[in-house]
XYZ file of C-alpha atoms in Angstrom:
368
model
C 93.896 161.061 -159.428
C 92.143 159.852 -155.989
C 89.483 162.926 -154.403
C 88.672 162.669 -151.298
C 85.354 163.684 -150.444
C 84.492 166.006 -147.481
C 81.395 166.375 -146.228
C 81.600 168.926 -143.525
C 80.071 172.807 -143.994
C 84.078 174.994 -143.083
C 84.542 178.294 -142.371
C 86.478 179.576 -139.720
C 84.572 182.117 -138.332
C 81.576 180.043 -137.930
C 82.379 176.352 -138.878
C 84.666 173.017 -137.919
C 84.591 170.111 -135.736
C 85.715 171.488 -133.097
C 87.978 174.699 -131.892
C 90.029 176.042 -129.486
C 89.450 172.445 -127.287
C 92.352 170.980 -126.210
C 91.073 168.311 -124.213
C 90.004 166.201 -126.902
C 92.110 163.508 -129.640
C 91.389 161.249 -132.168
C 92.561 157.833 -133.253
C 93.759 157.339 -136.337
C 93.578 153.945 -137.011
C 94.958 152.232 -140.132
C 93.627 149.188 -140.718
C 92.195 148.676 -143.825
C 93.303 148.751 -147.533
C 91.177 151.439 -148.398
C 91.867 154.458 -146.489
C 93.545 157.575 -148.123
C 96.913 158.564 -148.112
C 98.285 160.438 -144.344
C 98.837 163.668 -146.779
C 94.203 163.877 -146.879
C 94.448 162.589 -142.983
C 96.264 165.503 -142.576
C 93.878 167.631 -144.397
C 90.961 166.528 -143.486
C 92.301 166.775 -139.167
C 93.192 170.442 -140.140
C 89.532 171.095 -141.846
C 88.315 169.594 -138.576
C 90.402 171.723 -136.234
C 91.657 168.601 -134.160
C 95.189 169.114 -132.879
C 95.120 165.654 -130.931
C 95.211 162.264 -132.705
C 96.812 159.005 -131.770
C 98.525 156.449 -133.672
C 99.126 152.297 -133.201
C 102.520 152.184 -134.810
C 105.481 154.629 -136.082
C 104.303 154.745 -139.965
C 107.062 156.662 -141.030
C 105.071 157.894 -143.529
C 102.292 159.110 -140.740
C 105.576 160.854 -138.930
C 106.644 162.375 -141.712
C 103.625 163.715 -143.424
C 102.465 165.122 -139.786
C 105.469 167.487 -139.091
C 105.391 171.262 -139.082
C 101.573 170.680 -138.250
C 100.226 171.492 -135.298
C 99.052 167.898 -134.198
C 100.559 166.238 -131.603
C 100.639 162.535 -132.024
C 100.693 159.245 -129.735
C 102.296 157.145 -130.878
C 102.775 153.267 -130.201
C 105.162 150.525 -129.691
C 103.093 147.435 -130.839
C 102.820 144.452 -128.305
C 105.019 142.373 -130.248
C 107.620 144.381 -129.734
C 108.068 143.966 -126.079
C 110.232 140.929 -125.755
C 112.700 143.644 -127.745
C 112.638 146.798 -126.510
C 112.907 145.999 -122.772
C 116.695 145.602 -123.306
C 117.666 148.960 -122.803
C 120.004 149.282 -125.752
C 117.413 147.415 -128.093
C 114.685 150.406 -126.026
C 117.352 153.551 -127.047
C 118.222 151.946 -130.676
C 113.937 152.234 -130.721
C 114.148 155.895 -129.968
C 116.998 157.018 -131.604
C 115.213 155.109 -135.254
C 111.233 155.877 -134.693
C 111.061 158.420 -132.046
C 113.971 161.152 -132.558
C 114.634 161.384 -136.563
C 110.948 163.349 -136.345
C 110.790 165.219 -133.672
C 110.498 167.980 -132.839
C 109.405 169.229 -136.292
C 106.402 166.203 -135.778
C 104.804 167.080 -132.327
C 105.062 163.657 -130.980
C 104.345 163.857 -127.300
C 103.364 160.638 -126.111
C 104.691 156.688 -126.411
C 101.772 154.278 -125.964
C 104.041 151.063 -124.693
C 101.340 148.077 -126.109
C 97.981 148.406 -126.196
C 95.478 146.871 -123.471
C 98.226 144.084 -121.835
C 96.978 143.919 -119.251
C 93.933 142.294 -120.532
C 95.824 140.323 -123.712
C 95.016 137.017 -124.541
C 98.619 136.258 -124.825
C 99.761 136.360 -121.011
C 103.593 135.993 -121.370
C 103.758 140.363 -122.274
C 102.403 141.323 -118.715
C 105.856 140.238 -117.368
C 107.591 142.752 -119.960
C 105.155 145.376 -119.544
C 106.692 147.428 -117.086
C 110.619 146.720 -118.142
C 109.596 148.135 -121.291
C 108.592 150.580 -120.516
C 110.650 151.985 -118.428
C 113.623 150.592 -121.116
C 111.656 153.241 -123.331
C 111.074 155.610 -120.740
C 115.333 155.662 -119.962
C 116.306 156.156 -123.702
C 114.040 159.725 -123.747
C 116.023 160.275 -120.871
C 119.699 159.927 -122.877
C 118.413 161.819 -125.638
C 117.493 164.347 -123.788
C 113.611 164.033 -124.574
C 111.530 163.016 -121.398
C 109.998 166.252 -120.916
C 108.489 166.586 -124.150
C 107.194 162.900 -124.722
C 105.134 160.625 -121.583
C 105.375 157.046 -121.455
C 101.945 155.105 -120.382
C 100.137 151.662 -122.322
C 96.631 151.831 -123.175
C 94.311 150.122 -120.307
C 91.412 148.129 -121.355
C 88.163 148.746 -118.428
C 88.515 144.931 -118.448
C 91.869 145.374 -115.980
C 88.743 145.944 -112.938
C 87.287 143.347 -111.063
C 84.963 146.050 -110.039
C 83.458 149.113 -111.890
C 80.281 150.429 -110.048
C 79.546 151.656 -108.185
C 82.984 153.859 -109.062
C 84.028 154.369 -105.444
C 84.081 150.257 -105.161
C 86.842 150.098 -108.583
C 89.186 147.657 -107.899
C 91.995 146.801 -110.359
C 92.126 142.475 -110.422
C 93.383 140.710 -108.342
C 95.797 138.343 -110.732
C 97.787 141.932 -112.328
C 97.235 143.558 -109.277
C 101.347 143.324 -108.615
C 102.637 144.462 -112.153
C 99.413 146.947 -111.972
C 101.169 148.281 -109.005
C 105.049 148.821 -110.454
C 103.296 150.642 -113.074
C 101.246 152.958 -111.165
C 104.990 153.617 -109.174
C 106.190 154.863 -112.912
C 103.492 156.303 -113.494
C 103.484 158.243 -110.324
C 107.324 158.865 -110.465
C 107.012 160.446 -113.913
C 103.940 162.548 -113.552
C 102.761 160.147 -116.350
C 98.786 159.483 -117.026
C 96.936 156.420 -116.750
C 95.018 155.724 -119.652
C 92.088 153.468 -120.286
C 89.796 152.570 -123.238
C 86.505 153.035 -122.237
C 83.246 152.253 -123.939
C 80.262 152.638 -122.347
C 78.912 150.696 -125.689
C 79.993 147.342 -124.401
C 78.408 147.341 -121.351
C 75.181 148.202 -122.638
C 75.625 145.745 -125.058
C 75.487 143.258 -122.563
C 72.823 144.637 -120.076
C 70.193 146.289 -121.945
C 67.639 145.340 -119.701
C 70.038 146.676 -116.859
C 71.480 149.844 -118.065
C 69.998 152.873 -119.553
C 70.546 154.013 -123.247
C 70.685 157.503 -122.293
C 72.803 156.835 -119.206
C 74.770 155.527 -121.467
C 75.073 158.204 -125.013
C 74.917 161.174 -121.951
C 71.460 161.867 -123.183
C 69.206 163.261 -120.336
C 68.132 160.815 -117.564
C 68.152 160.595 -113.525
C 71.429 159.072 -113.595
C 72.723 157.557 -110.492
C 74.321 158.277 -107.090
C 77.206 156.623 -105.377
C 75.592 155.105 -102.537
C 79.186 156.085 -100.536
C 80.800 159.351 -101.965
C 77.366 160.473 -102.454
C 78.069 161.882 -105.851
C 75.835 162.567 -109.036
C 76.688 160.723 -112.037
C 74.874 161.289 -115.274
C 76.407 159.257 -117.294
C 78.755 155.933 -117.400
C 81.697 157.334 -118.794
C 82.184 159.521 -116.134
C 81.677 156.672 -113.575
C 84.082 154.615 -115.572
C 86.955 157.161 -115.299
C 86.329 156.908 -112.220
C 85.972 153.990 -111.126
C 90.066 153.999 -111.886
C 90.847 156.626 -110.101
C 89.285 154.633 -107.192
C 90.966 151.980 -108.060
C 94.425 153.004 -108.763
C 93.576 154.927 -104.719
C 93.305 151.454 -103.600
C 96.748 150.477 -104.447
C 97.894 153.751 -102.958
C 98.204 156.051 -105.789
C 95.882 157.970 -105.644
C 97.077 161.507 -107.823
C 97.933 160.427 -111.125
C 95.387 161.827 -113.666
C 93.346 159.213 -116.058
C 93.049 160.233 -119.540
C 90.325 157.906 -122.147
C 92.542 156.790 -124.619
C 90.037 155.192 -126.394
C 85.460 155.351 -126.860
C 83.267 155.539 -129.208
C 80.066 153.825 -129.839
C 79.562 151.704 -133.626
C 77.229 152.509 -136.436
C 76.627 149.484 -137.301
C 77.189 145.859 -135.602
C 75.495 142.264 -136.422
C 72.352 140.853 -135.192
C 73.702 140.302 -131.548
C 75.543 143.465 -131.260
C 72.266 145.397 -128.744
C 72.688 149.610 -129.393
C 75.242 149.157 -132.244
C 73.409 151.689 -134.654
C 74.104 154.833 -136.468
C 71.819 157.145 -134.211
C 73.631 156.029 -131.198
C 76.484 156.246 -132.635
C 75.749 159.779 -133.927
C 73.977 161.157 -130.334
C 77.044 159.504 -128.012
C 79.256 161.627 -130.121
C 77.645 164.308 -130.063
C 77.101 164.499 -126.652
C 80.395 163.247 -125.754
C 81.691 166.637 -127.832
C 79.477 168.784 -126.294
C 80.940 167.906 -123.105
C 83.934 168.376 -124.623
C 83.100 172.016 -125.359
C 82.460 173.140 -121.642
C 86.065 171.225 -120.620
C 84.525 168.620 -118.322
C 85.743 167.165 -115.317
C 84.595 164.180 -113.312
C 82.669 163.876 -110.417
C 85.121 162.874 -108.397
C 87.458 165.723 -110.378
C 85.102 168.206 -111.696
C 88.037 170.907 -112.020
C 90.665 168.638 -114.016
C 89.180 168.507 -117.525
C 89.197 164.518 -119.158
C 91.272 164.188 -121.686
C 89.094 162.079 -124.109
C 90.661 160.386 -127.798
C 87.325 159.472 -129.980
C 87.239 156.066 -131.409
C 87.709 156.067 -134.515
C 88.670 158.526 -137.177
C 87.563 155.976 -140.145
C 85.796 152.264 -140.567
C 88.770 150.109 -140.712
C 87.665 147.415 -143.139
C 90.393 144.821 -142.386
C 90.141 144.479 -138.825
C 88.628 140.957 -137.123
C 86.230 140.654 -134.980
C 82.224 141.436 -135.353
C 81.092 143.711 -137.407
C 81.066 146.906 -134.966
C 85.048 146.616 -134.940
C 84.688 147.602 -138.715
C 82.360 150.568 -138.271
C 83.785 152.764 -135.371
C 84.817 155.359 -137.941
C 83.211 158.899 -138.117
C 84.453 159.036 -141.926
C 84.220 155.866 -144.595
C 87.746 155.775 -145.543
C 86.538 158.055 -148.972
C 86.256 160.823 -146.388
C 82.567 161.259 -147.117
C 80.751 161.212 -143.009
C 80.131 157.542 -141.832
C 77.151 159.679 -139.773
C 75.457 163.000 -139.622
C 77.550 163.985 -135.772
C 74.929 166.794 -136.216
C 76.579 169.037 -133.864
C 75.650 172.954 -133.870
C 76.464 174.531 -130.368
C 78.263 177.400 -128.692
C 80.835 176.376 -126.887
C 80.765 177.292 -123.080
C 83.261 180.194 -122.076
C 86.550 179.046 -121.258
C 89.751 180.601 -120.211
C 91.039 180.623 -124.069
C 88.244 180.755 -126.486
C 84.224 180.386 -128.140
C 83.066 179.244 -130.070
C 80.534 177.228 -132.374
C 80.661 173.587 -133.808
C 79.269 172.430 -136.819
C 79.056 168.989 -138.508
C 76.652 168.067 -141.255
C 75.923 166.009 -144.040
C 74.297 168.599 -145.939
C 76.979 170.768 -146.049
C 78.881 171.809 -149.384
C 81.332 168.925 -150.728
C 84.686 170.042 -150.480
C 87.160 168.116 -153.221
C 90.908 167.742 -152.233
C 92.861 166.386 -154.949
């Protein structure tokens, strides 16, 4: 019998990774051959008090297991399916097969149509994106599900031509036509713009120019946008606001930006500067602390920023550099990849206040 060892302190009054924070989710990737089964993953998410997760497909085992839980799920139409589901009838069949049988028992709240299509190496996919999004949304309307399930697509920060200073944010010219169509859809349906934002990448590429403390949310002088005079004490918020300005330049200033992925690798190749256990722990600890206070960005201080951490597990079959396989908070056996070490009292909010603690010195909880 496989045992999943969960290294965390667990007590409803004092412990648990997160409690009462509705703007935090986690990415549950499955590109590994040694990951725990979905029921053990649900146990882990429940123990950590996480109530939002994103998966990169519509794995029926996950959707079935997560039924009647408190986990809100974002599911994904895989990139290769875009040419198929751009046809309204095929989209209706896809939703009828992959969504309708599981909803509402499984709390599917979003459908990601593709992932990072605007910057994908296969440029032919971009032409399918908006028709696929419109068709999937149309299928939800036809089935009466559009009031419950949002449709969007996660984007790489590389979709921006300029991201610094934030007020100069603009999209790359070659994608502006399709981007305008996409933003029109988001505006008309009240859906969010999802961005995969990784300060780690910016730091890795320019460690001599970018402050590590600025990238990690540590105390630092920060930067002041010379045009808006807004002060930024961390890179993630600056990246998010750059997206807001880029949308405004195309005439869409009212769309919410949510971070569909962010994280920091705990291990990397020799040329991957900054990919260390210590930096990963600091980044995620500081981000969690910000989430506990329901912060917004300097441009939108009263709109709490929804963030999905990447990722729940280290995934051993992901291609690319070593860092790609080392973004997880947990190892596949359920032990922590590193000690997030967060123990802080949540700031008071309209809903609740709570302590957070995640320590590797805690009791091992063995789930058979």
